[in-house]
Amino acid sequence: MPELLTISSPKRLYLQEVVTRDGFQAESHFVATKEKIALINRLSRAGYAKIEVTSFTSPKAIPMLADAEAVMKGIDRFPGVEYTVLIPNLKGAERAVHVGVDEFNLVMSVSEAHNLANLKMGREDSFKALSSVIELAHQQKIPVNISLSTSFGCPMTGITSLADLMHWVDRFAALGVRGFTICDTTGMANPEQVQTVCQAVLSKYPRLQWTLHFHNTRGMGIANALSAVNSGIDRFDSSLGGLGGCPYAPGATGNICTEELVHMFDLMGFDTHMDIDTLLTCSQDLQSLIGRTLPSQLLMAGKVDNLHIAPCQP
């Protein structure tokens, strides 16, 4: 079982926000471009290392993100924040190079069944297509991150073996990518499995940038994040308010919640470099923007240092 990390000095952790891409893409009602820009500008000042702004996918496939160019051109660029975008194919990459993105985030599933369901092609075809995108990125001197979906499990094929995951890590690493995001897309990971995976990838490729991306489908998101930290991971994707979720994960709830993750890490003595009060205000306002309650428990209960007046004694 994972051993708890002993913190002798504050360890720096890097938070990466995905709400305006991973969160918004599943919403049915279009969020206005100016509202997206305003939210990203507010989040840029909250302490993030990276913000996944949007996706350069087909507007027909994801109408919510049809304004990708306009959003990228409209946001303020805050020093120290990287603005990454999801790139599905070479056409999307060609669109993105003209608007000043800081990173290409490319996605493929470790599970063949999930890749067919999500991307409408097999893994070998995906690898071939993404290899062309990586070549373009190298020509444009744009760093590349590979997000490997279903790294821990797929609801159609079961638990993902470490051998299957490392097969695709090895092939993409050989192409000269900067880093990987290991994604628990369907919320099937457990803390012990997370430890095994993290130790394997860090041991083999210690110089690459490693990010963990958890969903809270089965309530283990925070526990899995803690296991990843204990295994040496210092980067995490998260979504404001816990918004988002995979359409091919039956019963899926949202991504791991940014403010809950930051709150926990701050209480444990880590240096997240994040402004938790700004996050909570943004999360509260996000509920009004999308017109419904978010799953963030911290938003409902408040921080642990929010004290209340004791009830009157008889």
PDB file of C-alpha atoms in Angstrom:
ATOM      1  CA  MET A   1       0.000   0.000   0.000  1.00  0.00           C
ATOM      2  CA  PRO A   2       1.192   3.571  -0.620  1.00  0.00           C
ATOM      3  CA  GLU A   3       3.182   5.127   2.226  1.00  0.00           C
ATOM      4  CA  LEU A   4       2.292   8.658   3.306  1.00  0.00           C
ATOM      5  CA  LEU A   5       4.718  11.342   2.187  1.00  0.00           C
ATOM      6  CA  THR A   6       6.625  13.167   4.907  1.00  0.00           C
ATOM      7  CA  ILE A   7       7.030  16.851   4.008  1.00  0.00           C
ATOM      8  CA  SER A   8      10.241  18.355   5.416  1.00  0.00           C
ATOM      9  CA  SER A   9       9.809  21.496   3.305  1.00  0.00           C
ATOM     10  CA  PRO A  10       6.904  22.645   1.136  1.00  0.00           C
ATOM     11  CA  LYS A  11       6.860  20.701  -2.126  1.00  0.00           C
ATOM     12  CA  ARG A  12       5.754  22.737  -5.137  1.00  0.00           C
ATOM     13  CA  LEU A  13       2.748  21.315  -6.960  1.00  0.00           C
ATOM     14  CA  TYR A  14       1.497  22.544 -10.322  1.00  0.00           C
ATOM     15  CA  LEU A  15      -2.213  22.803 -11.037  1.00  0.00           C
ATOM     16  CA  GLN A  16      -3.560  22.743 -14.581  1.00  0.00           C
ATOM     17  CA  GLU A  17      -7.145  23.876 -15.215  1.00  0.00           C
ATOM     18  CA  VAL A  18      -9.329  22.078 -17.790  1.00  0.00           C
ATOM     19  CA  VAL A  19     -12.796  23.517 -17.153  1.00  0.00           C
ATOM     20  CA  THR A  20     -13.118  25.628 -20.311  1.00  0.00           C
ATOM     21  CA  ARG A  21     -12.275  22.629 -22.489  1.00  0.00           C
ATOM     22  CA  ASP A  22     -12.983  19.366 -20.703  1.00  0.00           C
ATOM     23  CA  GLY A  23     -15.717  20.891 -18.578  1.00  0.00           C
ATOM     24  CA  PHE A  24     -17.510  23.023 -21.161  1.00  0.00           C
ATOM     25  CA  GLN A  25     -17.423  20.508 -24.012  1.00  0.00           C
ATOM     26  CA  ALA A  26     -20.095  18.362 -22.345  1.00  0.00           C
ATOM     27  CA  GLU A  27     -22.472  21.288 -21.704  1.00  0.00           C
ATOM     28  CA  SER A  28     -25.547  21.536 -23.916  1.00  0.00           C
ATOM     29  CA  HIS A  29     -26.034  25.323 -23.760  1.00  0.00           C
ATOM     30  CA  PHE A  30     -23.423  27.491 -25.467  1.00  0.00           C
ATOM     31  CA  VAL A  31     -21.326  29.677 -23.182  1.00  0.00           C
ATOM     32  CA  ALA A  32     -20.704  33.016 -24.888  1.00  0.00           C
ATOM     33  CA  THR A  33     -17.196  33.696 -26.137  1.00  0.00           C
ATOM     34  CA  LYS A  34     -16.837  36.811 -24.001  1.00  0.00           C
ATOM     35  CA  GLU A  35     -17.838  34.817 -20.903  1.00  0.00           C
ATOM     36  CA  LYS A  36     -15.208  32.172 -21.650  1.00  0.00           C
ATOM     37  CA  ILE A  37     -12.559  34.843 -22.096  1.00  0.00           C
ATOM     38  CA  ALA A  38     -13.559  36.589 -18.871  1.00  0.00           C
ATOM     39  CA  LEU A  39     -13.398  33.320 -16.897  1.00  0.00           C
ATOM     40  CA  ILE A  40      -9.992  32.379 -18.317  1.00  0.00           C
ATOM     41  CA  ASN A  41      -8.652  35.839 -17.480  1.00  0.00           C
ATOM     42  CA  ARG A  42      -9.830  35.460 -13.878  1.00  0.00           C
ATOM     43  CA  LEU A  43      -8.373  31.969 -13.603  1.00  0.00           C
ATOM     44  CA  SER A  44      -5.073  33.177 -15.050  1.00  0.00           C
ATOM     45  CA  ARG A  45      -4.582  35.252 -11.906  1.00  0.00           C
ATOM     46  CA  ALA A  46      -5.337  32.406  -9.497  1.00  0.00           C
ATOM     47  CA  GLY A  47      -1.902  30.755  -9.649  1.00  0.00           C
ATOM     48  CA  TYR A  48      -2.234  28.040 -12.288  1.00  0.00           C
ATOM     49  CA  ALA A  49       0.786  26.621 -14.080  1.00  0.00           C
ATOM     50  CA  LYS A  50      -1.283  25.804 -17.154  1.00  0.00           C
ATOM     51  CA  ILE A  51      -4.808  26.356 -18.484  1.00  0.00           C
ATOM     52  CA  GLU A  52      -6.310  24.158 -21.200  1.00  0.00           C
ATOM     53  CA  VAL A  53      -8.212  26.893 -22.966  1.00  0.00           C
ATOM     54  CA  THR A  54     -10.131  25.090 -25.698  1.00  0.00           C
ATOM     55  CA  SER A  55     -10.005  22.454 -28.426  1.00  0.00           C
ATOM     56  CA  PHE A  56      -9.357  22.941 -32.121  1.00  0.00           C
ATOM     57  CA  THR A  57     -11.780  20.216 -33.064  1.00  0.00           C
ATOM     58  CA  SER A  58     -14.509  20.344 -35.673  1.00  0.00           C
ATOM     59  CA  PRO A  59     -17.194  22.915 -34.752  1.00  0.00           C
ATOM     60  CA  LYS A  60     -19.775  20.365 -35.911  1.00  0.00           C
ATOM     61  CA  ALA A  61     -18.413  17.760 -33.502  1.00  0.00           C
ATOM     62  CA  ILE A  62     -18.296  20.073 -30.474  1.00  0.00           C
ATOM     63  CA  PRO A  63     -20.325  23.259 -31.102  1.00  0.00           C
ATOM     64  CA  MET A  64     -19.463  24.579 -27.633  1.00  0.00           C
ATOM     65  CA  LEU A  65     -15.833  25.032 -28.722  1.00  0.00           C
ATOM     66  CA  ALA A  66     -16.498  26.420 -32.188  1.00  0.00           C
ATOM     67  CA  ASP A  67     -15.050  29.760 -31.071  1.00  0.00           C
ATOM     68  CA  ALA A  68     -11.549  28.365 -30.365  1.00  0.00           C
ATOM     69  CA  GLU A  69      -9.690  30.991 -32.422  1.00  0.00           C
ATOM     70  CA  ALA A  70     -11.689  33.871 -30.989  1.00  0.00           C
ATOM     71  CA  VAL A  71     -11.122  32.727 -27.406  1.00  0.00           C
ATOM     72  CA  MET A  72      -7.367  32.259 -27.888  1.00  0.00           C
ATOM     73  CA  LYS A  73      -7.049  35.665 -29.520  1.00  0.00           C
ATOM     74  CA  GLY A  74      -9.155  37.361 -26.840  1.00  0.00           C
ATOM     75  CA  ILE A  75      -7.577  36.143 -23.604  1.00  0.00           C
ATOM     76  CA  ASP A  76      -4.923  38.014 -21.661  1.00  0.00           C
ATOM     77  CA  ARG A  77      -1.587  36.203 -21.367  1.00  0.00           C
ATOM     78  CA  PHE A  78      -0.575  36.171 -17.722  1.00  0.00           C
ATOM     79  CA  PRO A  79       3.179  35.705 -17.022  1.00  0.00           C
ATOM     80  CA  GLY A  80       4.023  32.227 -15.786  1.00  0.00           C
ATOM     81  CA  VAL A  81       0.857  30.596 -17.158  1.00  0.00           C
ATOM     82  CA  GLU A  82       0.998  28.260 -20.153  1.00  0.00           C
ATOM     83  CA  TYR A  83      -2.050  28.254 -22.431  1.00  0.00           C
ATOM     84  CA  THR A  84      -2.500  24.806 -23.916  1.00  0.00           C
ATOM     85  CA  VAL A  85      -5.126  23.520 -26.366  1.00  0.00           C
ATOM     86  CA  LEU A  86      -6.429  20.107 -27.338  1.00  0.00           C
ATOM     87  CA  ILE A  87      -5.444  19.175 -30.890  1.00  0.00           C
ATOM     88  CA  PRO A  88      -7.403  16.278 -32.440  1.00  0.00           C
ATOM     89  CA  ASN A  89      -5.729  16.143 -35.852  1.00  0.00           C
ATOM     90  CA  LEU A  90      -3.451  17.896 -38.344  1.00  0.00           C
ATOM     91  CA  LYS A  91      -6.207  20.257 -39.520  1.00  0.00           C
ATOM     92  CA  GLY A  92      -6.781  21.409 -35.954  1.00  0.00           C
ATOM     93  CA  ALA A  93      -3.044  21.877 -35.458  1.00  0.00           C
ATOM     94  CA  GLU A  94      -2.812  24.056 -38.560  1.00  0.00           C
ATOM     95  CA  ARG A  95      -5.576  26.267 -37.151  1.00  0.00           C
ATOM     96  CA  ALA A  96      -3.904  26.506 -33.759  1.00  0.00           C
ATOM     97  CA  VAL A  97      -0.434  27.601 -34.890  1.00  0.00           C
ATOM     98  CA  HIS A  98      -1.791  30.990 -35.951  1.00  0.00           C
ATOM     99  CA  VAL A  99      -3.157  32.020 -32.535  1.00  0.00           C
ATOM    100  CA  GLY A 100      -0.136  31.664 -30.281  1.00  0.00           C
ATOM    101  CA  VAL A 101      -0.719  28.497 -28.275  1.00  0.00           C
ATOM    102  CA  ASP A 102       1.968  27.450 -25.790  1.00  0.00           C
ATOM    103  CA  GLU A 103       1.443  23.691 -26.111  1.00  0.00           C
ATOM    104  CA  PHE A 104      -0.317  21.072 -28.213  1.00  0.00           C
ATOM    105  CA  ASN A 105      -2.191  18.521 -26.094  1.00  0.00           C
ATOM    106  CA  LEU A 106      -2.839  15.387 -28.167  1.00  0.00           C
ATOM    107  CA  VAL A 107      -5.228  12.653 -27.041  1.00  0.00           C
ATOM    108  CA  MET A 108      -5.404   8.928 -27.694  1.00  0.00           C
ATOM    109  CA  SER A 109      -6.935   6.071 -25.720  1.00  0.00           C
ATOM    110  CA  VAL A 110      -4.903   3.130 -24.471  1.00  0.00           C
ATOM    111  CA  SER A 111      -8.084   1.075 -24.885  1.00  0.00           C
ATOM    112  CA  GLU A 112      -8.890   0.151 -28.496  1.00  0.00           C
ATOM    113  CA  ALA A 113     -12.620   0.035 -27.741  1.00  0.00           C
ATOM    114  CA  HIS A 114     -12.608   3.482 -26.139  1.00  0.00           C
ATOM    115  CA  ASN A 115     -10.504   4.946 -28.951  1.00  0.00           C
ATOM    116  CA  LEU A 116     -13.002   3.642 -31.502  1.00  0.00           C
ATOM    117  CA  ALA A 117     -15.923   5.043 -29.514  1.00  0.00           C
ATOM    118  CA  ASN A 118     -14.330   8.404 -28.756  1.00  0.00           C
ATOM    119  CA  LEU A 119     -12.173   9.102 -31.826  1.00  0.00           C
ATOM    120  CA  LYS A 120     -13.842   6.865 -34.438  1.00  0.00           C
ATOM    121  CA  MET A 121     -10.594   5.122 -35.351  1.00  0.00           C
ATOM    122  CA  GLY A 122      -8.255   2.433 -34.101  1.00  0.00           C
ATOM    123  CA  ARG A 123      -5.169   3.175 -32.051  1.00  0.00           C
ATOM    124  CA  GLU A 124      -2.692   2.583 -34.881  1.00  0.00           C
ATOM    125  CA  ASP A 125      -4.552   5.070 -37.077  1.00  0.00           C
ATOM    126  CA  SER A 126      -4.589   7.547 -34.194  1.00  0.00           C
ATOM    127  CA  PHE A 127      -0.866   7.124 -33.648  1.00  0.00           C
ATOM    128  CA  LYS A 128      -0.156   7.709 -37.319  1.00  0.00           C
ATOM    129  CA  ALA A 129      -2.322  10.826 -37.416  1.00  0.00           C
ATOM    130  CA  LEU A 130      -0.853  12.253 -34.199  1.00  0.00           C
ATOM    131  CA  SER A 131       2.676  11.572 -35.428  1.00  0.00           C
ATOM    132  CA  SER A 132       2.005  14.065 -38.240  1.00  0.00           C
ATOM    133  CA  VAL A 133       0.808  16.618 -35.693  1.00  0.00           C
ATOM    134  CA  ILE A 134       3.950  16.094 -33.617  1.00  0.00           C
ATOM    135  CA  GLU A 135       6.086  16.664 -36.705  1.00  0.00           C
ATOM    136  CA  LEU A 136       4.292  19.973 -37.368  1.00  0.00           C
ATOM    137  CA  ALA A 137       4.684  20.991 -33.718  1.00  0.00           C
ATOM    138  CA  HIS A 138       8.424  20.356 -33.878  1.00  0.00           C
ATOM    139  CA  GLN A 139       8.654  22.489 -37.019  1.00  0.00           C
ATOM    140  CA  GLN A 140       6.810  25.310 -35.228  1.00  0.00           C
ATOM    141  CA  LYS A 141       8.796  24.774 -31.997  1.00  0.00           C
ATOM    142  CA  ILE A 142       5.611  24.115 -30.014  1.00  0.00           C
ATOM    143  CA  PRO A 143       5.921  21.659 -27.088  1.00  0.00           C
ATOM    144  CA  VAL A 144       3.739  18.548 -27.237  1.00  0.00           C
ATOM    145  CA  ASN A 145       1.929  16.763 -24.415  1.00  0.00           C
ATOM    146  CA  ILE A 146       0.296  13.374 -24.962  1.00  0.00           C
ATOM    147  CA  SER A 147      -2.849  12.629 -22.964  1.00  0.00           C
ATOM    148  CA  LEU A 148      -3.385   8.874 -22.768  1.00  0.00           C
ATOM    149  CA  SER A 149      -7.049   8.231 -22.013  1.00  0.00           C
ATOM    150  CA  THR A 150      -8.200   5.097 -20.142  1.00  0.00           C
ATOM    151  CA  SER A 151      -4.700   4.638 -18.710  1.00  0.00           C
ATOM    152  CA  PHE A 152      -6.142   2.815 -15.706  1.00  0.00           C
ATOM    153  CA  GLY A 153      -9.271   1.183 -17.066  1.00  0.00           C
ATOM    154  CA  CYS A 154     -12.002   1.114 -19.709  1.00  0.00           C
ATOM    155  CA  PRO A 155     -15.673   0.290 -18.978  1.00  0.00           C
ATOM    156  CA  MET A 156     -15.785  -1.805 -22.160  1.00  0.00           C
ATOM    157  CA  THR A 157     -12.592  -3.843 -21.728  1.00  0.00           C
ATOM    158  CA  GLY A 158     -11.714  -3.679 -18.020  1.00  0.00           C
ATOM    159  CA  ILE A 159      -8.565  -2.684 -16.147  1.00  0.00           C
ATOM    160  CA  THR A 160      -5.704  -1.431 -18.330  1.00  0.00           C
ATOM    161  CA  SER A 161      -2.482  -3.378 -17.917  1.00  0.00           C
ATOM    162  CA  LEU A 162       0.738  -1.528 -17.187  1.00  0.00           C
ATOM    163  CA  ALA A 163       2.285  -3.220 -20.225  1.00  0.00           C
ATOM    164  CA  ASP A 164      -0.378  -1.780 -22.548  1.00  0.00           C
ATOM    165  CA  LEU A 165       0.092   1.703 -21.102  1.00  0.00           C
ATOM    166  CA  MET A 166       3.892   1.586 -21.356  1.00  0.00           C
ATOM    167  CA  HIS A 167       3.698   0.375 -24.963  1.00  0.00           C
ATOM    168  CA  TRP A 168       2.115   3.685 -26.004  1.00  0.00           C
ATOM    169  CA  VAL A 169       4.254   5.751 -23.650  1.00  0.00           C
ATOM    170  CA  ASP A 170       7.373   4.271 -25.263  1.00  0.00           C
ATOM    171  CA  ARG A 171       6.172   4.908 -28.815  1.00  0.00           C
ATOM    172  CA  PHE A 172       5.237   8.539 -28.203  1.00  0.00           C
ATOM    173  CA  ALA A 173       8.326   9.211 -26.094  1.00  0.00           C
ATOM    174  CA  ALA A 174      10.452   8.118 -29.068  1.00  0.00           C
ATOM    175  CA  LEU A 175       8.897  10.967 -31.081  1.00  0.00           C
ATOM    176  CA  GLY A 176      10.330  13.613 -28.768  1.00  0.00           C
ATOM    177  CA  VAL A 177       7.282  14.817 -26.848  1.00  0.00           C
ATOM    178  CA  ARG A 178       7.721  17.030 -23.778  1.00  0.00           C
ATOM    179  CA  GLY A 179       5.367  15.178 -21.470  1.00  0.00           C
ATOM    180  CA  PHE A 180       2.398  12.935 -20.830  1.00  0.00           C
ATOM    181  CA  THR A 181      -0.910  13.168 -19.027  1.00  0.00           C
ATOM    182  CA  ILE A 182      -1.962   9.832 -17.564  1.00  0.00           C
ATOM    183  CA  CYS A 183      -5.750   9.950 -17.585  1.00  0.00           C
ATOM    184  CA  ASP A 184      -8.238   8.092 -15.426  1.00  0.00           C
ATOM    185  CA  THR A 185     -10.857   8.990 -18.024  1.00  0.00           C
ATOM    186  CA  THR A 186     -13.596   6.750 -16.703  1.00  0.00           C
ATOM    187  CA  GLY A 187     -12.842   6.873 -12.974  1.00  0.00           C
ATOM    188  CA  MET A 188     -11.642   3.289 -12.572  1.00  0.00           C
ATOM    189  CA  ALA A 189      -8.281   3.882 -10.861  1.00  0.00           C
ATOM    190  CA  ASN A 190      -7.494   3.038  -7.248  1.00  0.00           C
ATOM    191  CA  PRO A 191      -4.620   4.424  -5.111  1.00  0.00           C
ATOM    192  CA  GLU A 192      -2.455   1.308  -5.241  1.00  0.00           C
ATOM    193  CA  GLN A 193      -2.756   1.089  -9.033  1.00  0.00           C
ATOM    194  CA  VAL A 194      -1.929   4.793  -9.277  1.00  0.00           C
ATOM    195  CA  GLN A 195       1.242   4.266  -7.254  1.00  0.00           C
ATOM    196  CA  THR A 196       2.350   1.420  -9.521  1.00  0.00           C
ATOM    197  CA  VAL A 197       1.776   3.427 -12.694  1.00  0.00           C
ATOM    198  CA  CYS A 198       3.424   6.604 -11.383  1.00  0.00           C
ATOM    199  CA  GLN A 199       6.514   4.805 -10.169  1.00  0.00           C
ATOM    200  CA  ALA A 200       6.854   3.001 -13.507  1.00  0.00           C
ATOM    201  CA  VAL A 201       6.678   6.092 -15.709  1.00  0.00           C
ATOM    202  CA  LEU A 202       8.846   8.254 -13.449  1.00  0.00           C
ATOM    203  CA  SER A 203      11.472   5.551 -13.223  1.00  0.00           C
ATOM    204  CA  LYS A 204      11.722   5.054 -16.984  1.00  0.00           C
ATOM    205  CA  TYR A 205      11.341   8.674 -18.111  1.00  0.00           C
ATOM    206  CA  PRO A 206      12.335  10.929 -15.187  1.00  0.00           C
ATOM    207  CA  ARG A 207      13.035  13.968 -17.380  1.00  0.00           C
ATOM    208  CA  LEU A 208       9.616  14.120 -19.021  1.00  0.00           C
ATOM    209  CA  GLN A 209       6.788  16.253 -17.635  1.00  0.00           C
ATOM    210  CA  TRP A 210       4.192  13.978 -16.003  1.00  0.00           C
ATOM    211  CA  THR A 211       0.619  15.044 -15.233  1.00  0.00           C
ATOM    212  CA  LEU A 212      -2.165  13.008 -13.626  1.00  0.00           C
ATOM    213  CA  HIS A 213      -5.771  13.522 -14.707  1.00  0.00           C
ATOM    214  CA  PHE A 214      -8.428  12.012 -12.456  1.00  0.00           C
ATOM    215  CA  HIS A 215     -12.201  11.791 -12.652  1.00  0.00           C
ATOM    216  CA  ASN A 216     -14.328  11.364  -9.550  1.00  0.00           C
ATOM    217  CA  THR A 217     -16.713   8.805 -11.051  1.00  0.00           C
ATOM    218  CA  ARG A 218     -16.388   6.398  -8.130  1.00  0.00           C
ATOM    219  CA  GLY A 219     -15.387   8.887  -5.444  1.00  0.00           C
ATOM    220  CA  MET A 220     -11.679   8.057  -5.465  1.00  0.00           C
ATOM    221  CA  GLY A 221     -10.338  11.140  -7.256  1.00  0.00           C
ATOM    222  CA  ILE A 222      -8.832  12.872  -4.221  1.00  0.00           C
ATOM    223  CA  ALA A 223      -7.415   9.615  -2.828  1.00  0.00           C
ATOM    224  CA  ASN A 224      -5.817   8.872  -6.192  1.00  0.00           C
ATOM    225  CA  ALA A 225      -4.299  12.353  -6.345  1.00  0.00           C
ATOM    226  CA  LEU A 226      -2.757  11.860  -2.908  1.00  0.00           C
ATOM    227  CA  SER A 227      -1.320   8.520  -4.007  1.00  0.00           C
ATOM    228  CA  ALA A 228       0.193  10.225  -7.070  1.00  0.00           C
ATOM    229  CA  VAL A 229       1.823  12.917  -4.928  1.00  0.00           C
ATOM    230  CA  ASN A 230       3.235  10.260  -2.630  1.00  0.00           C
ATOM    231  CA  SER A 231       4.693   8.587  -5.728  1.00  0.00           C
ATOM    232  CA  GLY A 232       6.508  11.720  -6.887  1.00  0.00           C
ATOM    233  CA  ILE A 233       4.005  13.390  -9.248  1.00  0.00           C
ATOM    234  CA  ASP A 234       3.842  17.188  -9.015  1.00  0.00           C
ATOM    235  CA  ARG A 235       1.354  18.109 -11.793  1.00  0.00           C
ATOM    236  CA  PHE A 236      -2.409  17.627 -11.816  1.00  0.00           C
ATOM    237  CA  ASP A 237      -5.255  18.429 -14.158  1.00  0.00           C
ATOM    238  CA  SER A 238      -8.454  19.521 -12.423  1.00  0.00           C
ATOM    239  CA  SER A 239     -11.718  21.220 -13.264  1.00  0.00           C
ATOM    240  CA  LEU A 240     -13.285  24.181 -11.491  1.00  0.00           C
ATOM    241  CA  GLY A 241     -16.283  23.010  -9.494  1.00  0.00           C
ATOM    242  CA  GLY A 242     -15.705  19.429 -10.689  1.00  0.00           C
ATOM    243  CA  LEU A 243     -17.360  20.167 -14.031  1.00  0.00           C
ATOM    244  CA  GLY A 244     -16.996  17.670 -16.867  1.00  0.00           C
ATOM    245  CA  GLY A 245     -16.962  13.934 -17.429  1.00  0.00           C
ATOM    246  CA  CYS A 246     -16.453  11.335 -20.133  1.00  0.00           C
ATOM    247  CA  PRO A 247     -19.503  10.551 -22.319  1.00  0.00           C
ATOM    248  CA  TYR A 248     -18.354   6.931 -22.641  1.00  0.00           C
ATOM    249  CA  ALA A 249     -18.234   6.248 -18.901  1.00  0.00           C
ATOM    250  CA  PRO A 250     -21.680   5.078 -17.711  1.00  0.00           C
ATOM    251  CA  GLY A 251     -22.796   7.016 -14.634  1.00  0.00           C
ATOM    252  CA  ALA A 252     -19.808   9.348 -14.821  1.00  0.00           C
ATOM    253  CA  THR A 253     -19.649  12.421 -12.634  1.00  0.00           C
ATOM    254  CA  GLY A 254     -17.185  15.217 -13.276  1.00  0.00           C
ATOM    255  CA  ASN A 255     -13.460  15.704 -13.205  1.00  0.00           C
ATOM    256  CA  ILE A 256     -11.605  15.994  -9.932  1.00  0.00           C
ATOM    257  CA  CYS A 257     -12.525  19.380  -8.443  1.00  0.00           C
ATOM    258  CA  THR A 258      -9.867  22.102  -8.507  1.00  0.00           C
ATOM    259  CA  GLU A 259     -10.820  23.856  -5.297  1.00  0.00           C
ATOM    260  CA  GLU A 260     -11.119  20.578  -3.376  1.00  0.00           C
ATOM    261  CA  LEU A 261      -7.695  19.454  -4.607  1.00  0.00           C
ATOM    262  CA  VAL A 262      -6.030  22.779  -3.776  1.00  0.00           C
ATOM    263  CA  HIS A 263      -7.727  22.922  -0.367  1.00  0.00           C
ATOM    264  CA  MET A 264      -6.440  19.469   0.564  1.00  0.00           C
ATOM    265  CA  PHE A 265      -2.896  20.100  -0.660  1.00  0.00           C
ATOM    266  CA  ASP A 266      -2.716  23.484   1.073  1.00  0.00           C
ATOM    267  CA  LEU A 267      -3.845  21.969   4.380  1.00  0.00           C
ATOM    268  CA  MET A 268      -1.154  19.303   4.052  1.00  0.00           C
ATOM    269  CA  GLY A 269       1.577  21.909   3.682  1.00  0.00           C
ATOM    270  CA  PHE A 270       2.246  21.690  -0.052  1.00  0.00           C
ATOM    271  CA  ASP A 271       2.958  24.828  -2.062  1.00  0.00           C
ATOM    272  CA  THR A 272       0.242  24.962  -4.727  1.00  0.00           C
ATOM    273  CA  HIS A 273       0.835  28.640  -5.502  1.00  0.00           C
ATOM    274  CA  MET A 274      -2.969  28.917  -5.772  1.00  0.00           C
ATOM    275  CA  ASP A 275      -5.433  31.469  -4.417  1.00  0.00           C
ATOM    276  CA  ILE A 276      -8.204  29.308  -2.958  1.00  0.00           C
ATOM    277  CA  ASP A 277     -10.555  32.237  -2.350  1.00  0.00           C
ATOM    278  CA  THR A 278     -10.356  33.260  -5.999  1.00  0.00           C
ATOM    279  CA  LEU A 279     -11.119  29.679  -6.992  1.00  0.00           C
ATOM    280  CA  LEU A 280     -14.193  29.541  -4.775  1.00  0.00           C
ATOM    281  CA  THR A 281     -15.504  32.840  -6.129  1.00  0.00           C
ATOM    282  CA  CYS A 282     -14.955  31.683  -9.716  1.00  0.00           C
ATOM    283  CA  SER A 283     -16.636  28.362  -8.963  1.00  0.00           C
ATOM    284  CA  GLN A 284     -19.637  30.112  -7.430  1.00  0.00           C
ATOM    285  CA  ASP A 285     -19.963  32.344 -10.486  1.00  0.00           C
ATOM    286  CA  LEU A 286     -19.579  29.343 -12.801  1.00  0.00           C
ATOM    287  CA  GLN A 287     -22.796  27.893 -11.382  1.00  0.00           C
ATOM    288  CA  SER A 288     -24.665  30.975 -12.580  1.00  0.00           C
ATOM    289  CA  LEU A 289     -22.932  30.807 -15.950  1.00  0.00           C
ATOM    290  CA  ILE A 290     -24.011  27.233 -16.694  1.00  0.00           C
ATOM    291  CA  GLY A 291     -27.298  27.441 -14.820  1.00  0.00           C
ATOM    292  CA  ARG A 292     -26.929  24.559 -12.390  1.00  0.00           C
ATOM    293  CA  THR A 293     -25.260  23.432  -9.173  1.00  0.00           C
ATOM    294  CA  LEU A 294     -21.712  22.121  -9.406  1.00  0.00           C
ATOM    295  CA  PRO A 295     -20.610  18.957  -7.536  1.00  0.00           C
ATOM    296  CA  SER A 296     -17.939  20.810  -5.526  1.00  0.00           C
ATOM    297  CA  GLN A 297     -18.340  19.862  -1.866  1.00  0.00           C
ATOM    298  CA  LEU A 298     -15.976  22.621  -0.801  1.00  0.00           C
ATOM    299  CA  LEU A 299     -18.208  25.155  -2.505  1.00  0.00           C
ATOM    300  CA  MET A 300     -21.119  23.902  -0.403  1.00  0.00           C
ATOM    301  CA  ALA A 301     -19.345  23.469   2.942  1.00  0.00           C
ATOM    302  CA  GLY A 302     -16.605  26.101   2.771  1.00  0.00           C
ATOM    303  CA  LYS A 303     -12.982  25.901   3.895  1.00  0.00           C
ATOM    304  CA  VAL A 304     -12.137  24.241   7.192  1.00  0.00           C
ATOM    305  CA  ASP A 305     -11.055  27.566   8.695  1.00  0.00           C
ATOM    306  CA  ASN A 306     -14.459  29.156   8.079  1.00  0.00           C
ATOM    307  CA  LEU A 307     -15.695  29.260  11.677  1.00  0.00           C
ATOM    308  CA  HIS A 308     -19.316  29.715  12.691  1.00  0.00           C
ATOM    309  CA  ILE A 309     -21.003  31.306  15.667  1.00  0.00           C
ATOM    310  CA  ALA A 310     -21.842  28.731  18.303  1.00  0.00           C
ATOM    311  CA  PRO A 311     -25.549  28.192  18.948  1.00  0.00           C
ATOM    312  CA  CYS A 312     -26.944  29.924  22.042  1.00  0.00           C
ATOM    313  CA  GLN A 313     -26.813  27.783  25.162  1.00  0.00           C
ATOM    314  CA  PRO A 314     -29.950  27.551  27.350  1.00  0.00           C
TER     315      PRO A 314
END
